[in-house]
GROMACS .gro file of C-alpha atoms in nm:
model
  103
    1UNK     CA    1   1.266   0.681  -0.458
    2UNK     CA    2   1.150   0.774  -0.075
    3UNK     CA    3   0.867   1.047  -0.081
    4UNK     CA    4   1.124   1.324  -0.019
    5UNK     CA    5   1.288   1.204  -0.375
    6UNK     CA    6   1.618   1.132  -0.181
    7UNK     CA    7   1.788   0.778  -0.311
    8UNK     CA    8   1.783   0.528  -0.035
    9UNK     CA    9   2.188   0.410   0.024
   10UNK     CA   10   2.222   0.047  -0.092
   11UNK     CA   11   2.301  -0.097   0.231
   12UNK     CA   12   1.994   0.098   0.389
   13UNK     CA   13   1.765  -0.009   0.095
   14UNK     CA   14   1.487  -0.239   0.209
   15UNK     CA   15   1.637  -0.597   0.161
   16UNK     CA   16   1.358  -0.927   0.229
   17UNK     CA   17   1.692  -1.159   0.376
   18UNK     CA   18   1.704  -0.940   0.672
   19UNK     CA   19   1.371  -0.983   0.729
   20UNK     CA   20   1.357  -1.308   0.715
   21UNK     CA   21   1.660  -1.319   0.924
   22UNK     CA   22   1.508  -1.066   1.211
   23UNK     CA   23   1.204  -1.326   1.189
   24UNK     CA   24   1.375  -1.672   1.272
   25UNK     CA   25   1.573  -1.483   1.509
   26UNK     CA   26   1.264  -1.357   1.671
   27UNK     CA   27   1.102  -1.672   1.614
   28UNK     CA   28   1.395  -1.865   1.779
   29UNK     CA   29   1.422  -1.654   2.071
   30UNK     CA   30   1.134  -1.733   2.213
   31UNK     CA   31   1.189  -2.066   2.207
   32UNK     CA   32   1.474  -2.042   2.372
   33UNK     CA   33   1.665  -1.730   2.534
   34UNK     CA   34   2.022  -1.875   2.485
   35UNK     CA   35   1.946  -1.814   2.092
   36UNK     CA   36   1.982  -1.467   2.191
   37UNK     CA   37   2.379  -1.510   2.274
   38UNK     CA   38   2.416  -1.655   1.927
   39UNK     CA   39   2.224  -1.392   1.741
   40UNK     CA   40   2.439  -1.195   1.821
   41UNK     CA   41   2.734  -1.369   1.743
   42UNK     CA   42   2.577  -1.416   1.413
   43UNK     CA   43   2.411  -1.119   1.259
   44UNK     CA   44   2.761  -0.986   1.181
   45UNK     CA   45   2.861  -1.267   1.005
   46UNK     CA   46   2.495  -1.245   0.823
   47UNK     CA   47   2.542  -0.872   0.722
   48UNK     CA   48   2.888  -0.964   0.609
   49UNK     CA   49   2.760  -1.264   0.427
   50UNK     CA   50   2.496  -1.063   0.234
   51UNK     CA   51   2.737  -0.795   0.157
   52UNK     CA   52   3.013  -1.039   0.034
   53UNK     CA   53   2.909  -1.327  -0.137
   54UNK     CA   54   2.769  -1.276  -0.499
   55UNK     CA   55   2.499  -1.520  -0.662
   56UNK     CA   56   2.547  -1.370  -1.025
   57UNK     CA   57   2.687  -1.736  -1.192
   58UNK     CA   58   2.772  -2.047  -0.990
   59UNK     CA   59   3.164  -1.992  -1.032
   60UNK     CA   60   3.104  -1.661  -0.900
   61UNK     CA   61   2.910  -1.774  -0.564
   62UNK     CA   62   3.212  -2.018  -0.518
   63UNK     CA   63   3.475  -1.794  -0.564
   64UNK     CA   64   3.315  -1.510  -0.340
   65UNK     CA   65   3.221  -1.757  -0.095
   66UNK     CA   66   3.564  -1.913  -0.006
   67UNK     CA   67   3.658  -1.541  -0.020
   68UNK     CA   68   3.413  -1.422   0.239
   69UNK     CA   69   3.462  -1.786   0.437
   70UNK     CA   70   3.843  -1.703   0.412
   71UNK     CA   71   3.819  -1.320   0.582
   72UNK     CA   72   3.589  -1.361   0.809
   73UNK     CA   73   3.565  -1.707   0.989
   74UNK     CA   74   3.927  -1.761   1.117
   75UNK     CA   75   3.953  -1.806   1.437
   76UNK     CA   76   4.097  -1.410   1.533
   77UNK     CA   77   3.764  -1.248   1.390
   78UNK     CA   78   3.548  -1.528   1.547
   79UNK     CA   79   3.702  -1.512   1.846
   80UNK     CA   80   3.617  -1.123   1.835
   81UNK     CA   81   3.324  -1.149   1.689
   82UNK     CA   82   3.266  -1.396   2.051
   83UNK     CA   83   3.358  -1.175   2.262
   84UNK     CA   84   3.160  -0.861   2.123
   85UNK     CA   85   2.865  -1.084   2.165
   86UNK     CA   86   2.931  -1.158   2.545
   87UNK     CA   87   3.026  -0.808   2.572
   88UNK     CA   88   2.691  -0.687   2.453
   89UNK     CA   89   2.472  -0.913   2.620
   90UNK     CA   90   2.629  -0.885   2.942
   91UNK     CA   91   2.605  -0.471   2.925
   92UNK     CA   92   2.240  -0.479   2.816
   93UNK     CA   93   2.169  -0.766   3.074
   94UNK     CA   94   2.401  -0.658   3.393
   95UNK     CA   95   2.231  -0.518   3.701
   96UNK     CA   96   2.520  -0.279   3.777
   97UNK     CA   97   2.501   0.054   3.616
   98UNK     CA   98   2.890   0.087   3.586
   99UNK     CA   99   2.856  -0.222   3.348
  100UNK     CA  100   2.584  -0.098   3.128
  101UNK     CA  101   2.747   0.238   3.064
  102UNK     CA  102   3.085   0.120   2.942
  103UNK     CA  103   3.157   0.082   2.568
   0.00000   0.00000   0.00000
């Protein structure tokens, strides 16, 4: 429990595979800026990943793997997932106020 003796929500408890995650990206953007596109192509499909895919026994991981692998990488939700990415890098990157402040 916090200080304030509220319960922390699962999803907003503290989790050490997001960190590690936040760090390679990090780590891998300043290598190279174009790993910035893809981060954010990806850290949906990480959070979804995480959420999805259970580790409990090894039929388990299998089953809730080709479960997660079957919702969310066909080519509809990647190709969404694709262009929210552009989307969002091209509002927090444009010049052009009008661009930025569209949703």
């Amino acid at each position: 429990m916090p200080p304030s003796d509220t319960p922390i929500p699962e999803a907003a408890a503290w989790n050490p595979n997001h960190e590690l995650f936040d760090a390679w990206v990090c780590a891998r953007c300043s290598e190279n800026f174009k790993f910035a596109l893809f981060s954010q192509l990806i850290a949906p499909l990480f959070d979804s990943f995480m959420a999805s895919v259970s580790v409990d026994s090894a039929d388990e991981l299998s089953q809730s793997l080709l479960d997660w692998q079957r919702e969310h990488l066909t080519l509809d939700v990647l190709r969404q997932s694709v262009q929210s990415a552009l989307a969002a890098v091209s509002q927090s990157t444009s010049p052009d106020p009008l661009v930025s402040s569209r949703p």
